[in-house]
Short mmCIF file of C-alpha atoms in Angstrom, two decimals:
data_model
loop_
_atom_site.label_atom_id
_atom_site.label_comp_id
_atom_site.label_asym_id
_atom_site.label_seq_id
_atom_site.Cartn_x
_atom_site.Cartn_y
_atom_site.Cartn_z
CA UNK A 6 -25.62 57.37 3.12
CA UNK A 7 -28.22 57.08 5.87
CA UNK A 8 -29.26 59.95 8.09
CA UNK A 9 -31.31 59.94 11.24
CA UNK A 10 -34.70 61.47 10.51
CA UNK A 11 -35.17 65.14 11.35
CA UNK A 12 -36.66 68.01 9.40
CA UNK A 13 -34.73 70.44 7.27
CA UNK A 14 -36.01 73.24 9.50
CA UNK A 15 -34.61 71.45 12.54
CA UNK A 16 -31.28 70.98 10.77
CA UNK A 17 -30.98 74.55 9.51
CA UNK A 18 -32.50 76.25 12.56
CA UNK A 19 -30.66 74.91 14.92
CA UNK A 20 -9.50 70.99 26.73
CA UNK A 21 -8.50 73.08 29.48
CA UNK A 22 -10.72 70.53 31.15
CA UNK A 23 -8.63 67.81 29.52
CA UNK A 24 -5.22 69.36 30.15
CA UNK A 25 -2.98 68.39 33.02
CA UNK A 26 -4.61 65.63 34.99
CA UNK A 27 -7.38 65.19 32.39
CA UNK A 28 -9.92 65.33 35.23
CA UNK A 29 -13.59 65.30 34.39
CA UNK A 30 -15.51 68.46 35.19
CA UNK A 31 -18.00 68.12 38.05
CA UNK A 32 -21.21 66.33 37.05
CA UNK A 33 -23.17 69.45 38.01
CA UNK A 34 -21.50 71.24 35.10
CA UNK A 35 -23.61 69.07 32.79
CA UNK A 36 -26.89 70.20 34.34
CA UNK A 37 -27.32 73.28 32.12
CA UNK A 38 -29.36 73.32 28.92
CA UNK A 39 -28.47 70.51 26.53
CA UNK A 40 -25.98 71.28 23.79
CA UNK A 41 -26.41 70.21 20.17
CA UNK A 42 -24.16 67.29 19.26
CA UNK A 43 -23.84 65.76 15.79
CA UNK A 44 -22.21 62.46 14.86
CA UNK A 45 -20.66 61.85 11.44
CA UNK A 46 -19.84 58.19 10.78
CA UNK A 47 -18.38 56.42 7.74
CA UNK A 48 -20.00 53.10 8.66
CA UNK A 49 -23.36 51.95 10.07
CA UNK A 50 -23.88 52.74 13.74
CA UNK A 51 -24.13 48.97 14.30
CA UNK A 52 -20.43 48.60 13.47
CA UNK A 53 -18.40 47.78 16.58
CA UNK A 54 -16.27 50.89 16.94
CA UNK A 55 -18.88 53.47 16.00
CA UNK A 56 -21.56 51.69 18.02
CA UNK A 57 -19.71 52.60 21.21
CA UNK A 58 -19.65 56.30 20.30
CA UNK A 59 -23.32 56.15 19.32
CA UNK A 60 -24.26 54.36 22.55
CA UNK A 61 -22.50 56.98 24.69
CA UNK A 62 -24.18 59.81 22.79
CA UNK A 63 -27.61 58.25 23.21
CA UNK A 64 -26.97 57.87 26.95
CA UNK A 65 -25.96 61.54 27.22
CA UNK A 66 -29.12 62.51 25.36
CA UNK A 67 -31.31 60.33 27.57
CA UNK A 68 -30.10 62.11 30.68
CA UNK A 69 -30.68 65.52 29.09
CA UNK A 70 -27.10 66.68 28.55
CA UNK A 71 -27.23 66.86 24.75
CA UNK A 72 -29.51 66.90 21.72
CA UNK A 73 -28.06 64.31 19.38
CA UNK A 74 -28.40 63.74 15.64
CA UNK A 75 -26.15 61.73 13.36
CA UNK A 76 -25.42 60.66 9.81
CA UNK A 77 -24.03 57.20 9.06
CA UNK A 78 -22.47 55.59 5.97
CA UNK A 79 -20.75 58.84 4.95
CA UNK A 80 -18.03 58.31 2.34
CA UNK A 81 -14.61 59.80 2.99
CA UNK A 82 -15.07 62.07 -0.03
CA UNK A 83 -18.35 63.40 1.40
CA UNK A 84 -17.21 63.67 5.00
CA UNK A 85 -16.20 67.34 4.97
CA UNK A 86 -19.50 68.39 3.39
CA UNK A 87 -21.55 66.67 6.09
CA UNK A 88 -19.36 68.21 8.79
CA UNK A 89 -19.98 71.66 7.31
CA UNK A 90 -23.75 71.11 7.23
CA UNK A 91 -23.79 70.26 10.91
CA UNK A 92 -21.52 73.19 11.76
CA UNK A 93 -23.83 75.52 9.84
CA UNK A 94 -26.90 74.07 11.58
CA UNK A 95 -25.75 75.16 15.02
CA UNK A 96 -24.03 72.09 16.43
CA UNK A 97 -21.87 72.93 19.43
CA UNK A 98 -19.95 69.64 19.27
CA UNK A 99 -19.33 67.36 16.29
CA UNK A 100 -18.03 63.85 16.88
CA UNK A 101 -16.91 61.14 14.48
CA UNK A 102 -13.92 59.38 12.95
CA UNK A 103 -11.67 60.99 10.36
CA UNK A 104 -9.12 58.25 9.69
CA UNK A 105 -9.74 58.56 5.95
CA UNK A 106 -10.38 62.32 5.83
CA UNK A 107 -7.88 63.87 8.21
CA UNK A 108 -6.84 66.92 6.22
CA UNK A 109 -10.32 67.78 4.99
CA UNK A 110 -11.80 67.47 8.49
CA UNK A 111 -9.20 69.77 10.00
CA UNK A 112 -9.81 72.32 7.28
CA UNK A 113 -13.50 72.34 8.16
CA UNK A 114 -12.70 72.81 11.84
CA UNK A 115 -10.50 75.79 10.98
CA UNK A 116 -13.47 77.41 9.23
CA UNK A 117 -15.74 77.04 12.28
CA UNK A 118 -13.69 78.05 15.33
CA UNK A 119 -16.81 78.39 17.48
CA UNK A 120 -17.67 74.69 17.01
CA UNK A 121 -15.93 71.95 19.02
CA UNK A 122 -14.76 68.88 17.08
CA UNK A 123 -13.92 65.59 18.82
CA UNK A 124 -12.68 63.13 16.24
CA UNK A 125 -11.25 59.64 16.18
CA UNK A 126 -7.83 60.06 14.61
CA UNK A 127 -4.49 58.35 14.14
CA UNK A 128 -2.81 61.73 14.56
CA UNK A 129 -2.41 64.08 17.51
CA UNK A 130 -3.96 67.40 18.33
CA UNK A 131 -2.55 70.64 16.90
CA UNK A 132 -2.32 73.66 19.18
CA UNK A 133 -2.85 75.93 16.17
CA UNK A 134 -6.32 74.37 15.75
CA UNK A 135 -7.68 74.80 19.28
CA UNK A 136 -11.23 73.57 18.57
CA UNK A 137 -10.14 70.18 17.19
CA UNK A 138 -9.51 67.43 19.75
CA UNK A 139 -8.69 63.80 18.99
CA UNK A 140 -9.33 60.42 20.56
CA UNK A 141 -8.72 56.77 19.86
CA UNK A 142 -9.77 53.55 21.55
CA UNK A 143 -6.75 52.84 23.69
CA UNK A 144 -8.21 49.61 25.10
CA UNK A 145 -4.94 47.73 25.04
CA UNK A 146 -5.39 46.91 28.73
CA UNK A 147 -8.55 44.89 28.11
CA UNK A 148 -7.15 43.40 24.89
CA UNK A 149 -4.15 42.12 26.85
CA UNK A 150 -6.44 40.46 29.40
CA UNK A 151 -8.49 38.84 26.63
CA UNK A 152 -5.24 37.47 25.23
CA UNK A 153 -4.56 35.71 28.52
CA UNK A 154 -7.89 33.92 28.10
CA UNK A 155 -7.03 32.91 24.53
CA UNK A 156 -3.59 31.66 25.50
CA UNK A 157 -5.12 29.49 28.19
CA UNK A 158 -7.89 28.09 25.96
CA UNK A 159 -6.01 27.26 22.76
CA UNK A 160 -5.02 23.63 22.32
CA UNK A 161 -3.16 23.93 19.03
CA UNK A 162 -1.18 27.01 20.10
CA UNK A 163 -2.24 28.59 16.80
CA UNK A 164 -4.43 31.72 16.89
CA UNK A 165 -5.89 33.51 13.88
CA UNK A 166 -6.28 37.30 13.93
CA UNK A 167 -8.41 39.18 11.40
CA UNK A 168 -8.29 42.98 11.37
CA UNK A 169 -9.69 45.79 9.24
CA UNK A 170 -6.69 47.97 8.39
CA UNK A 171 -3.18 47.94 9.95
CA UNK A 172 -3.54 51.39 11.52
CA UNK A 173 -2.35 52.26 15.05
CA UNK A 174 -5.72 51.83 16.77
CA UNK A 175 -5.96 48.26 15.44
CA UNK A 176 -2.29 47.36 15.68
CA UNK A 177 -1.95 48.26 19.36
CA UNK A 178 -4.88 46.03 20.32
CA UNK A 179 -3.52 43.10 18.36
CA UNK A 180 -0.08 43.46 19.93
CA UNK A 181 -1.59 43.66 23.42
CA UNK A 182 -3.71 40.59 22.76
CA UNK A 183 -0.66 38.69 21.50
CA UNK A 184 1.32 39.69 24.59
CA UNK A 185 -1.44 38.40 26.84
CA UNK A 186 -1.68 35.09 24.99
CA UNK A 187 2.10 34.64 25.22
CA UNK A 188 1.87 34.98 29.02
CA UNK A 189 0.06 31.62 29.09
CA UNK A 190 1.84 29.94 26.18
CA UNK A 191 5.24 31.49 25.28
CA UNK A 192 5.67 29.43 22.10
CA UNK A 193 2.27 30.36 20.69
CA UNK A 194 1.98 31.26 16.98
CA UNK A 195 -0.28 33.79 15.27
CA UNK A 196 -1.76 34.17 11.80
CA UNK A 197 -2.41 37.86 11.09
CA UNK A 198 -4.41 39.26 8.19
CA UNK A 199 -6.16 42.54 7.31
CA UNK A 200 -9.19 42.66 5.03
CA UNK A 201 -8.86 46.29 3.88
CA UNK A 202 -12.31 47.30 5.09
CA UNK A 203 -14.02 48.44 8.27
CA UNK A 204 -17.23 46.62 7.46
CA UNK A 205 -17.11 43.57 5.21
CA UNK A 206 -18.33 40.57 7.24
CA UNK A 207 -18.25 38.13 4.28
CA UNK A 208 -14.60 38.91 3.54
CA UNK A 209 -13.65 38.68 7.22
CA UNK A 210 -15.45 35.35 7.44
CA UNK A 211 -13.64 33.90 4.43
CA UNK A 212 -10.28 35.10 5.79
CA UNK A 213 -11.06 33.41 9.09
CA UNK A 214 -12.01 30.16 7.34
CA UNK A 215 -8.57 30.10 5.72
CA UNK A 216 -6.91 30.51 9.12
CA UNK A 217 -8.94 27.65 10.56
CA UNK A 218 -7.86 25.47 7.64
CA UNK A 219 -4.30 26.42 8.54
CA UNK A 220 -4.62 25.16 12.11
CA UNK A 221 -6.07 28.03 14.17
CA UNK A 222 -8.37 26.88 16.97
CA UNK A 223 -9.14 30.36 18.36
CA UNK A 224 -9.84 33.53 16.37
CA UNK A 225 -9.36 37.16 17.37
CA UNK A 226 -12.45 38.86 15.95
CA UNK A 227 -11.39 42.45 15.38
CA UNK A 228 -14.05 42.63 12.61
CA UNK A 229 -17.59 41.38 12.21
CA UNK A 230 -17.78 38.07 10.35
CA UNK A 231 -14.92 36.34 12.17
CA UNK A 232 -17.09 34.95 14.98
CA UNK A 233 -19.49 33.58 12.36
CA UNK A 234 -16.65 31.53 10.90
CA UNK A 235 -15.63 30.31 14.35
CA UNK A 236 -19.20 29.33 15.17
CA UNK A 237 -19.65 27.40 11.92
CA UNK A 238 -16.41 25.49 12.42
CA UNK A 239 -16.95 24.83 16.12
CA UNK A 240 -13.94 26.74 17.45
CA UNK A 241 -13.63 29.66 19.87
CA UNK A 242 -13.34 33.41 19.31
CA UNK A 243 -12.30 36.48 21.25
CA UNK A 244 -14.39 39.62 20.71
CA UNK A 245 -13.28 43.22 20.41
CA UNK A 246 -14.84 46.58 21.39
CA UNK A 247 -18.33 45.13 22.03
CA UNK A 248 -19.60 42.01 23.80
CA UNK A 249 -21.16 39.64 21.26
CA UNK A 250 -21.40 36.56 23.48
CA UNK A 251 -25.21 36.75 23.49
CA UNK A 252 -25.07 36.21 19.72
CA UNK A 253 -22.40 33.51 19.94
CA UNK A 254 -22.94 31.87 23.35
CA UNK A 255 -20.83 28.80 22.61
CA UNK A 256 -18.17 30.63 20.63
CA UNK A 257 -17.12 34.00 22.10
CA UNK A 258 -15.15 33.31 25.28
CA UNK A 259 -14.20 36.87 26.19
CA UNK A 260 -14.19 40.37 24.75
CA UNK A 261 -12.23 43.56 25.32
CA UNK A 262 -14.88 46.26 25.74
CA UNK A 263 -14.54 49.95 24.90
CA UNK A 264 -16.55 52.42 26.98
CA UNK A 265 -16.74 55.77 25.18
CA UNK A 266 -18.77 57.44 27.94
CA UNK A 267 -15.77 58.89 29.87
CA UNK A 268 -14.40 60.42 26.63
CA UNK A 269 -17.66 61.99 25.52
CA UNK A 270 -18.64 63.19 28.99
CA UNK A 271 -15.32 64.97 29.35
CA UNK A 272 -15.85 66.74 26.03
CA UNK A 273 -19.42 67.74 26.89
CA UNK A 274 -18.27 69.17 30.21
CA UNK A 275 -15.50 71.13 28.50
CA UNK A 276 -17.87 72.56 25.88
CA UNK A 277 -20.43 73.59 28.50
CA UNK A 278 -17.73 75.24 30.58
CA UNK A 279 -16.36 77.09 27.55
CA UNK A 280 -13.05 75.32 28.04
CA UNK A 281 -12.88 72.92 25.09
CA UNK A 282 -9.47 72.99 23.46
CA UNK A 283 -7.12 70.89 21.35
CA UNK A 284 -6.22 67.83 23.39
CA UNK A 285 -5.80 64.08 23.16
CA UNK A 286 -8.82 62.47 24.80
CA UNK A 287 -7.38 59.00 24.19
CA UNK A 288 -6.45 58.65 27.86
CA UNK A 289 -10.11 58.21 28.75
CA UNK A 290 -10.07 54.82 27.01
CA UNK A 291 -7.58 53.44 29.52
CA UNK A 292 -8.94 50.88 31.98
CA UNK A 293 -7.97 52.98 34.99
CA UNK A 294 -10.19 55.79 33.60
CA UNK A 295 -13.16 53.48 33.11
CA UNK A 296 -12.75 53.44 29.34
CA UNK A 297 -12.14 49.71 28.94
CA UNK A 298 -13.00 46.43 30.60
CA UNK A 299 -13.00 42.70 30.06
CA UNK A 300 -16.54 41.50 29.41
CA UNK A 301 -18.11 38.96 31.81
CA UNK A 302 -17.34 35.37 30.83
CA UNK A 303 -21.02 34.41 30.93
CA UNK A 304 -21.49 31.00 29.36
CA UNK A 305 -17.79 30.27 29.80
CA UNK A 306 -17.80 30.71 33.58
CA UNK A 307 -16.07 27.69 35.06
CA UNK A 308 -14.53 26.70 31.72
CA UNK A 309 -11.45 28.95 31.79
CA UNK A 310 -8.36 27.55 33.56
CA UNK A 311 -7.92 28.92 37.08
CA UNK A 312 -4.31 29.84 36.32
CA UNK A 313 -5.55 32.30 33.70
CA UNK A 314 -8.25 33.70 35.99
CA UNK A 315 -5.70 34.28 38.74
CA UNK A 316 -3.36 36.12 36.37
CA UNK A 317 -6.23 38.24 35.01
CA UNK A 318 -7.23 39.26 38.53
CA UNK A 319 -3.64 40.09 39.42
CA UNK A 320 -3.01 42.12 36.26
CA UNK A 321 -6.36 43.93 36.45
CA UNK A 322 -5.62 45.19 39.96
CA UNK A 323 -2.12 46.23 38.93
CA UNK A 324 -3.35 48.05 35.81
CA UNK A 325 -6.03 49.94 37.73
CA UNK A 326 -3.48 50.89 40.39
CA UNK A 327 -0.98 52.07 37.78
CA UNK A 328 1.49 49.37 38.80
CA UNK A 329 1.42 47.45 35.50
CA UNK A 330 1.51 49.01 32.05
CA UNK A 331 0.45 47.24 28.89
CA UNK A 332 2.81 48.25 26.08
CA UNK A 333 1.34 50.44 23.36
CA UNK A 334 2.82 49.16 20.12
CA UNK A 335 1.38 50.81 17.01
CA UNK A 336 3.54 48.92 14.52
CA UNK A 337 1.83 46.55 12.11
CA UNK A 338 1.74 43.03 13.64
CA UNK A 339 3.00 40.13 11.57
CA UNK A 340 2.23 36.43 11.45
CA UNK A 341 4.58 34.23 13.45
#
């Protein structure tokens, strides 16, 4: 378990706004003294999903809205203890992901009603626990658009998809991606596999190699390690949550990007206004809320069929206008 460096003295010494229209509080509401925010993460902050939370928190700290500390690589069995330490140390808002420690995390929140908790979760908020709000990366809009790119670029019509665990937040992105790919090639086939880990690049890489051997010419890289396999074998990949094209300039064609800033900023505003309450902040991940986007094509500019680019432009405008809805399907996806 790795913790950001700060002294023990520093550690120990130290929404209605989301309801209805889920409108952000005015930016001026964030101008007061910074609040103490703590992050509790089960993986390294370099991991795709957590890196987006970490990036948003660092941005909020840089502009003076929060004082941010975090602990990474926390085991599920140790998660509640770390949460309690931060609650005891004076944190006003604790953020993290409790997919493997749901019950324990909610029990901690119940013991510290004056602390706001904003946690990645596969479950919904509970009105009886008013200081515990949930979120998830609902970036199915961007995943769908990235699927259109994949469907247009595949020659074999066989796409490999490697995920961490078949939980809702992964499943919905895979289904959206598959729907987008099918827009360009209705008879497309998919190989779907889960590695049973959030951070095991070697295992993800080996799983991807097997898919390539089985005919896949594009890989959906839900986990780190997949793009490495694609790069070594000279095929293409589609990224997820973060843009890794700079690391794989001839491999990663497109990526569905998660922007956690709207989610965190809404929570900070609610805490500062004294209006934080149990709510589902997942809506802030929608493209129309600024929570998701399709990464620039960069090195693949001019290499993607115009038919796909036209459809992406059309769908993007419709999604942002609320005229097209990407289906949210949380069921486990299966190979074709």
